[in-house]
XYZ file of C-alpha atoms in Angstrom:
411
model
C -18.622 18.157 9.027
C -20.726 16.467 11.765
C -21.313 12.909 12.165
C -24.003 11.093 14.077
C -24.435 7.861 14.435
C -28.441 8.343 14.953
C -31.283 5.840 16.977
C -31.752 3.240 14.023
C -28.270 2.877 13.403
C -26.669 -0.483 14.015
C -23.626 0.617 15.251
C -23.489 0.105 19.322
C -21.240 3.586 20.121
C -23.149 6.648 20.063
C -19.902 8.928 19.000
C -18.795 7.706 15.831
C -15.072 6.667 16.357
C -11.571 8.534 14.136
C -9.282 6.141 13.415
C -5.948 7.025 11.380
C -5.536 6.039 7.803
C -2.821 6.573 6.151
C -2.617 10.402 6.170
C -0.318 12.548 8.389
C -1.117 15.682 7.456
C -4.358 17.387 8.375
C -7.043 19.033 6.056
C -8.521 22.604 6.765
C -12.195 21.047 7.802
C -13.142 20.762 11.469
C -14.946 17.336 11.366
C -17.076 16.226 14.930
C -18.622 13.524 16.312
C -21.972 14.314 18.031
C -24.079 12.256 20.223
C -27.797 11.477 19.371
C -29.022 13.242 22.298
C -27.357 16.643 21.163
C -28.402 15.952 17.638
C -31.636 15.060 18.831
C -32.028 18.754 20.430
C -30.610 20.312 16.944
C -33.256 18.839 14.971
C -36.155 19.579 17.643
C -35.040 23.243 17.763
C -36.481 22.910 14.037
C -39.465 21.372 14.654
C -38.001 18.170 13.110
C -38.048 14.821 14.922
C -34.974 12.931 14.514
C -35.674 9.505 14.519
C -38.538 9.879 11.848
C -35.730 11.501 9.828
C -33.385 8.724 9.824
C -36.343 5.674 9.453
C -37.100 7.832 6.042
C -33.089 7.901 4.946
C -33.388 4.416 6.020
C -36.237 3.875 3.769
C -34.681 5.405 0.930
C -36.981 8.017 0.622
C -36.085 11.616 -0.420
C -36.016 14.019 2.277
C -35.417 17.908 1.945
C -33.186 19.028 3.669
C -33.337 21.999 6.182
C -31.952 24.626 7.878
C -30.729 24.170 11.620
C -31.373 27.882 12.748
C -31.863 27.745 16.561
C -28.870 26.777 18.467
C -25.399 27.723 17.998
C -22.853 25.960 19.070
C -18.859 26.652 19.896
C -16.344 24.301 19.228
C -12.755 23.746 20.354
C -10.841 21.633 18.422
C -7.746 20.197 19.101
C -5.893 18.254 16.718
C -3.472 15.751 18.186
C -0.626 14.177 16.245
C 0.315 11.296 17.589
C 3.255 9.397 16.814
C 4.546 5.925 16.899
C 7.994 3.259 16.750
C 7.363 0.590 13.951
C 10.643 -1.910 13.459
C 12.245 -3.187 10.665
C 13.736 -6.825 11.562
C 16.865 -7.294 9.794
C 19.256 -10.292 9.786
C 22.563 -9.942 7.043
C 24.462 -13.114 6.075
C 27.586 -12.192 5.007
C 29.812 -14.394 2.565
C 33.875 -12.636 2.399
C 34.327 -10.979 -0.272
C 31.113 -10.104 -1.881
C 30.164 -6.736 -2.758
C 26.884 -6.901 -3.421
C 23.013 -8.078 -1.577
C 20.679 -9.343 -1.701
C 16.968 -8.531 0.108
C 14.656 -11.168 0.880
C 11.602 -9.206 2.396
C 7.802 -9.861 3.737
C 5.717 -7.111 5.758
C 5.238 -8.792 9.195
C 2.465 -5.944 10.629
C -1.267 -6.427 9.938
C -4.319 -4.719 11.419
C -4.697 -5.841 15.041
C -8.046 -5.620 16.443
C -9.195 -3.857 13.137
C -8.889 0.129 14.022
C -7.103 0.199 10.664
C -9.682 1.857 7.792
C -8.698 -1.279 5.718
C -10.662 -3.505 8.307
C -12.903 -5.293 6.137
C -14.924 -6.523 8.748
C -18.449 -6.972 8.486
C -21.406 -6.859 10.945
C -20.947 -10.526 12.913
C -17.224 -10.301 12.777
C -17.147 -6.508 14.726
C -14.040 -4.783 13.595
C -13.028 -2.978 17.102
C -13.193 -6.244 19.100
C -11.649 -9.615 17.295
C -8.060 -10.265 16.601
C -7.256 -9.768 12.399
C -4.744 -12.711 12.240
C -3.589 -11.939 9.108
C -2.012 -15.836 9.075
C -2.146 -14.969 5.131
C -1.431 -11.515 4.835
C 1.335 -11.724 5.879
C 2.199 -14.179 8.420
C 2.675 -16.768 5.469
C 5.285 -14.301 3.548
C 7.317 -13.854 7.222
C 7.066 -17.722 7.527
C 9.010 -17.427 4.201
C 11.561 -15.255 4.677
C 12.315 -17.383 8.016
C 12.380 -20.989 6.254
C 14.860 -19.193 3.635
C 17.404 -17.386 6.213
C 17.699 -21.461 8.213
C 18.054 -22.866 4.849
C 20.790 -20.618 3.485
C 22.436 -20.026 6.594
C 22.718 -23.675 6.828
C 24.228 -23.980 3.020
C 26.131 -21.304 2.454
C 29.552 -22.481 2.301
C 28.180 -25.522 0.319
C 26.653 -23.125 -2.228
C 29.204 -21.054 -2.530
C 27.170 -17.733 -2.800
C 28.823 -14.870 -4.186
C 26.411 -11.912 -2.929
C 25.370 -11.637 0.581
C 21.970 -12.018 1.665
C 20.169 -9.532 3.788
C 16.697 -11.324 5.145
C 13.908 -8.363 6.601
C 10.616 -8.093 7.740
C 9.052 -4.907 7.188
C 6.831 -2.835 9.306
C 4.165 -0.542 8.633
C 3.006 -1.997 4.982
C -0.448 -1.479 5.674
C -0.454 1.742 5.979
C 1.740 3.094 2.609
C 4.830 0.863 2.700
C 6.788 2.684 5.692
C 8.962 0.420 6.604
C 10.316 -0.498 3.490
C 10.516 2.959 2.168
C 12.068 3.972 5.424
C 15.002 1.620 4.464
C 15.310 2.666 0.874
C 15.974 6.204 1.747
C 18.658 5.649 4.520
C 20.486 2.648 3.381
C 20.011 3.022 -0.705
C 21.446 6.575 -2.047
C 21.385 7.306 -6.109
C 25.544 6.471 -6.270
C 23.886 2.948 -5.291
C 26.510 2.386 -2.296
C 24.460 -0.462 -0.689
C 24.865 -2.323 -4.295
C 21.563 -4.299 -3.676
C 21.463 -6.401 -6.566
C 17.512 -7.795 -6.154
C 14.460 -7.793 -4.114
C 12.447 -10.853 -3.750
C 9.161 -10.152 -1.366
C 6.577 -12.525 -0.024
C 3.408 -10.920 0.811
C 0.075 -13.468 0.823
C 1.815 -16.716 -0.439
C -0.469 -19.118 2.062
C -3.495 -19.817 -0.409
C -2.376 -21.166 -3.206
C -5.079 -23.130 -5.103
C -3.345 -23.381 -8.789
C -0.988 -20.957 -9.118
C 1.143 -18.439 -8.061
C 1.670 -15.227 -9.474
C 5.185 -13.962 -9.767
C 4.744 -10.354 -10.157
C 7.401 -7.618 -11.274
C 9.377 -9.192 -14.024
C 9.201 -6.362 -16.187
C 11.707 -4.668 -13.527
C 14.538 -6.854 -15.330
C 15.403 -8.181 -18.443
C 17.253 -11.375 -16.781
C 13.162 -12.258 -14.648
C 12.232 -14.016 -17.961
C 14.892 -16.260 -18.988
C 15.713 -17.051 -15.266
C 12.217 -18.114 -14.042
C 12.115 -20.479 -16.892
C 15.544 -21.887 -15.987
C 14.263 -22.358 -12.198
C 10.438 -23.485 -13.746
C 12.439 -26.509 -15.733
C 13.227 -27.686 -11.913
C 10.563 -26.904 -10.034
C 6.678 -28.074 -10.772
C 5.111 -25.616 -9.621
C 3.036 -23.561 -11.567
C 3.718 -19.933 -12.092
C 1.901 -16.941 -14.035
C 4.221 -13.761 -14.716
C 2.907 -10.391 -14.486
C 5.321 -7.717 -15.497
C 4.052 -4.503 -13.965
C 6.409 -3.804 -10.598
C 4.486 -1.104 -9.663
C 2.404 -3.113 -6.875
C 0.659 -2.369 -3.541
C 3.126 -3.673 -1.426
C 7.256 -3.253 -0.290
C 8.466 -4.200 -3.913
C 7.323 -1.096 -4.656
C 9.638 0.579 -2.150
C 12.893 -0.976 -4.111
C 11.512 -0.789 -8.066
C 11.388 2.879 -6.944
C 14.943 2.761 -5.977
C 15.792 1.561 -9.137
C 16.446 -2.219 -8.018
C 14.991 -5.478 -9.891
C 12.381 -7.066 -7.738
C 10.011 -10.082 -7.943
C 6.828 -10.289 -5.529
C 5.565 -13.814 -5.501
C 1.605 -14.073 -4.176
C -1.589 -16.707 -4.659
C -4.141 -13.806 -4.474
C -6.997 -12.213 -2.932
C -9.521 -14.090 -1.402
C -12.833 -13.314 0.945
C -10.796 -13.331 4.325
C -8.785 -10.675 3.237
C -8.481 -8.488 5.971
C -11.047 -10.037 8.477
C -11.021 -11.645 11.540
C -11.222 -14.501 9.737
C -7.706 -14.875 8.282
C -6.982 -17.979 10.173
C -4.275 -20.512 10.006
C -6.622 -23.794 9.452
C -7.656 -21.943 6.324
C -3.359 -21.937 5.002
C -2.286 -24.247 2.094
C 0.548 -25.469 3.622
C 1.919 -27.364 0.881
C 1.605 -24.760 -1.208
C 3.623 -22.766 0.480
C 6.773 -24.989 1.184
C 6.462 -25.506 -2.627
C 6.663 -21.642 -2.941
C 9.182 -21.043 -0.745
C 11.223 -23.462 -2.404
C 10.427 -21.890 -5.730
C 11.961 -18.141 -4.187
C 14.778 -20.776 -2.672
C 15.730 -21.651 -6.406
C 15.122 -18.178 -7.889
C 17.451 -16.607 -5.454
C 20.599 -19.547 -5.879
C 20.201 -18.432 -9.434
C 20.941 -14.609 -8.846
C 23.761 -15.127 -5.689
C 25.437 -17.801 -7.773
C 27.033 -14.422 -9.869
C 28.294 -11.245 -8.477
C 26.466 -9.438 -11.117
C 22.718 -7.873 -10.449
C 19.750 -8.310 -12.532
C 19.736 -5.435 -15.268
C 16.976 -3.127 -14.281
C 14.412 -2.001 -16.474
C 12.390 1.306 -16.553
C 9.281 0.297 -16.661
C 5.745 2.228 -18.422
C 3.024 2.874 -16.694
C 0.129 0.838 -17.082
C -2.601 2.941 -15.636
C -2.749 1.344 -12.333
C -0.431 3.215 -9.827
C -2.941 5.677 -8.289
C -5.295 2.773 -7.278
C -7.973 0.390 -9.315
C -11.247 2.606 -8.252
C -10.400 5.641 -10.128
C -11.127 6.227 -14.067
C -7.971 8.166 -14.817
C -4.204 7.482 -14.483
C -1.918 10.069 -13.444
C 1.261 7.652 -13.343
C 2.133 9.323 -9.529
C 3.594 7.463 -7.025
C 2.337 9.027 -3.562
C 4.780 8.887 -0.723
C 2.611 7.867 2.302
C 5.595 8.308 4.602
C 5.273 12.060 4.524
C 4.754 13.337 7.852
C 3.024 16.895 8.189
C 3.331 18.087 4.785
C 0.656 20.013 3.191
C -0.151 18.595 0.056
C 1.094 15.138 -1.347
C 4.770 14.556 -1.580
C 5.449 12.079 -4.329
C 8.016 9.496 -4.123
C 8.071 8.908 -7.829
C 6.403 9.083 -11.486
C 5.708 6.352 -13.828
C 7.558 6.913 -16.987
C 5.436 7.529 -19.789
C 2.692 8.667 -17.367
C 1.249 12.015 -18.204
C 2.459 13.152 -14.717
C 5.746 12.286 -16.054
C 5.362 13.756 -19.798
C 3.835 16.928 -17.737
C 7.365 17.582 -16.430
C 6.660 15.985 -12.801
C 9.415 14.636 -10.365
C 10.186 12.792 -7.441
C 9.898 14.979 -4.731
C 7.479 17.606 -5.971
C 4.306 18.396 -3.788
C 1.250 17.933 -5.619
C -0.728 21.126 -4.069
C -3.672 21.648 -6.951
C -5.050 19.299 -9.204
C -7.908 20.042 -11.583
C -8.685 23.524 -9.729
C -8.833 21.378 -6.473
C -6.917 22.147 -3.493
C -4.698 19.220 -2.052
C -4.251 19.727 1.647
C -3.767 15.992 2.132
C -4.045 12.201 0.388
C -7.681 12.138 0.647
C -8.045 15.711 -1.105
C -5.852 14.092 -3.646
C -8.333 11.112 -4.072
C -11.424 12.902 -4.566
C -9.680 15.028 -7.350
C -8.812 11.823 -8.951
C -12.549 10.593 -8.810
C -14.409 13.717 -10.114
C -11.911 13.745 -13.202
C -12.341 12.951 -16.994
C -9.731 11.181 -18.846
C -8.468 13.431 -21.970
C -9.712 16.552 -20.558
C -6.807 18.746 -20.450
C -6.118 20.570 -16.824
C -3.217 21.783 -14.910
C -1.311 20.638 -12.119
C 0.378 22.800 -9.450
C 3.415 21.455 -7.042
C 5.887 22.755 -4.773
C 9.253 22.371 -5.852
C 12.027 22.985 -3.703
C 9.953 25.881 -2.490
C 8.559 27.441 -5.282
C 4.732 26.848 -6.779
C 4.790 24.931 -10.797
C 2.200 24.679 -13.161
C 2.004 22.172 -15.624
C -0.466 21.604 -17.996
C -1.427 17.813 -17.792
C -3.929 15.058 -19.206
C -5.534 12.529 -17.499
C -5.138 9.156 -19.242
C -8.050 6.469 -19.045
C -6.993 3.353 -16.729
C -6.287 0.196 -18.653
């Protein structure tokens, strides 16, 4: 694949720039950047002037295509994987005695000067060049998790807490929950020997116009019953949502089989700009939802019992919101140079799940596709039909599976 960023365009580089999503594992395509003075001499070779081509793409008119047959050209490629050091911040308050924790959490990384894919910057707010403050997302769920560590470190021999509390701030949420997952792996194992009793996460609780959504409470049969008992306190006003499989660190712990509760006011048209700025936070609003996690998490470390988890069905929204078809797969974006897609989980009910799926297969085919990578994965997701029956190969522990498997239509 070669790229050019071409005379009429309106971005100022002439070499289209690679930035990392997401993916650590590479595909099988060479892809290039080329500049429009080398693309220039392709197209002339053919007798074909350049710029007239792209003023009648830019015109939306239908141009034939043609065959480059002059040049050749011989490329090197070298494929660099770079690595990097993201850090969980972790603070424990111990009370004597207790066996159990638990995790108050917020994502504290954002997207910097917008490299990140997720950049939703547009034209007058460049993406490579202004500061993404990200004072919502998720500045205002850190702010959180800070107000709540002074306040029960202050009064926790007054309120006699019975479960420890361990207060975090994850790293590397934007790009697939890494942080979060990181710690789930090497502090949670199945036997459960952390005993984390809860999550509660913060992420985007700074604009709050007349609500706040409390998401997850169909991870526990106890969510119900106790946000009414803290709701008959507290004013504020809450809507429940019961799926806990959600874009952000909650899903991390629901995967490890732990209760959680994500509390957020919603998306708004900042998300993910430059434009993310402090003046624009509810501040009210948020000490009145901080509060509200303050009163929801005396409720659970007054006992020494956890929140019964529930097993949740999937609702035809794990793979993400675009696509027509649900899978019920949980990709693990933590994966690092892995051919194919690791998953971290299946939805129960999901047809990925009913297919005879697990945690820790390697999705490798889908729907006669190969899947090198995430992104292979995605487009397999977008050209399928829901109901059409297909197969599904993985890796497990070595050795190739096929499963027959049917594509579900997204709620």
């Amino acid at each position: 694949v070669i790229v050019v960023t071409g005379p009429t365009a309106k971005a100022k580089a002439d070499l289209v720039p690679f930035t990392y999503d997401r993916a650590s594992s590479s595909g099988s395509i060479p892809v290039i950047s080329l500049s429009d003075k080398m693309a220039a001499r392709l197209f002339a070779s053919a007798g074909i002037d350049f710029k007239k081509t792209q003023e009648s793409l830019d015109s939306e008119k239908m141009v034939p295509s043609f065959t480059l047959s002059g040049p050749q050209m011989e490329l090197a490629i070298d494929i660099r994987h770079e690595t990097s050091r993201g850090k969980n911040v972790l603070a424990l308050l111990k009370v004597p005695g207790s066996k159990r924790t638990l995790v108050i959490g917020a994502h504290g990384d954002h997207l910097g000067q917008g490299t990140h894919h997720d950049s939703r910057a547009d034209d007058q707010q460049s993406s490579t060049t202004q500061i993404h403050h990200g004072a919502d997302d998720n500045a205002s769920g850190v702010t959180g998790v800070l107000e709540l560590a002074h306040y029960f470190a202050t009064l926790a021999e007054e309120r006699k807490l019975k479960q420890n509390i361990l207060f975090a701030v994850w790293s590397g949420e934007e790009i697939g929950n890494l942080g979060s997952t990181h710690f789930t792996k090497t502090r949670i194992n199945p036997h459960g020997v952390e005993k984390i009793s809860a999550y509660l996460n913060m992420d985007m609780i700074g604009r709050m116009e007349k609500e706040v959504f409390v998401q997850g409470t169909g991870s526990s049969s106890d969510w119900q019953k106790m946000i009414e008992q803290v709701s008959m306190q507290n004013p504020l006003a809450v809507k429940t949502q019961s799926d806990p499989y959600l874009p952000t660190d909650a899903s991390a712990f629901y995967l490890a089989q732990i209760p959680v509760l994500s509390f957020f006011t919603g998306a708004h048209e900042d998300y993910h700009k430059p434009s993310d700025t402090a003046e624009k936070i509810n501040y009210p609003g948020m000490v009145s939802i901080i509060s509200y996690v303050g009163q929801v998490a005396t409720e659970i470390l007054r006992n020494d019992v956890a929140p019964k988890y529930l097993q949740v069905k999937g609702r035809g929204q794990s793979e993400g919101r675009k696509f027509r078809i649900f899978l019920g797969t949980v990709p693990d974006y933590s994966q690092e140079k892995q051919v194919g897609v690791l998953l971290s989980g299946v939805i129960p009910g999901g047809p990925a799940q009913l297919a005879g799926l697990q945690k820790g297969d390697v999705i490798v085919e889908f729907a006669s596709y190969r899947i090198e990578n995430i992104y292979d994965y995605v487009y397999s997701l977008e050209a399928s039909r829901p109901d059409e029956n297909t197969t599904i190969v993985v890796l497990r522990n070595g050795q190739k599976k096929t499963f027959p498997i049917t594509p579900r239509a997204k709620e």
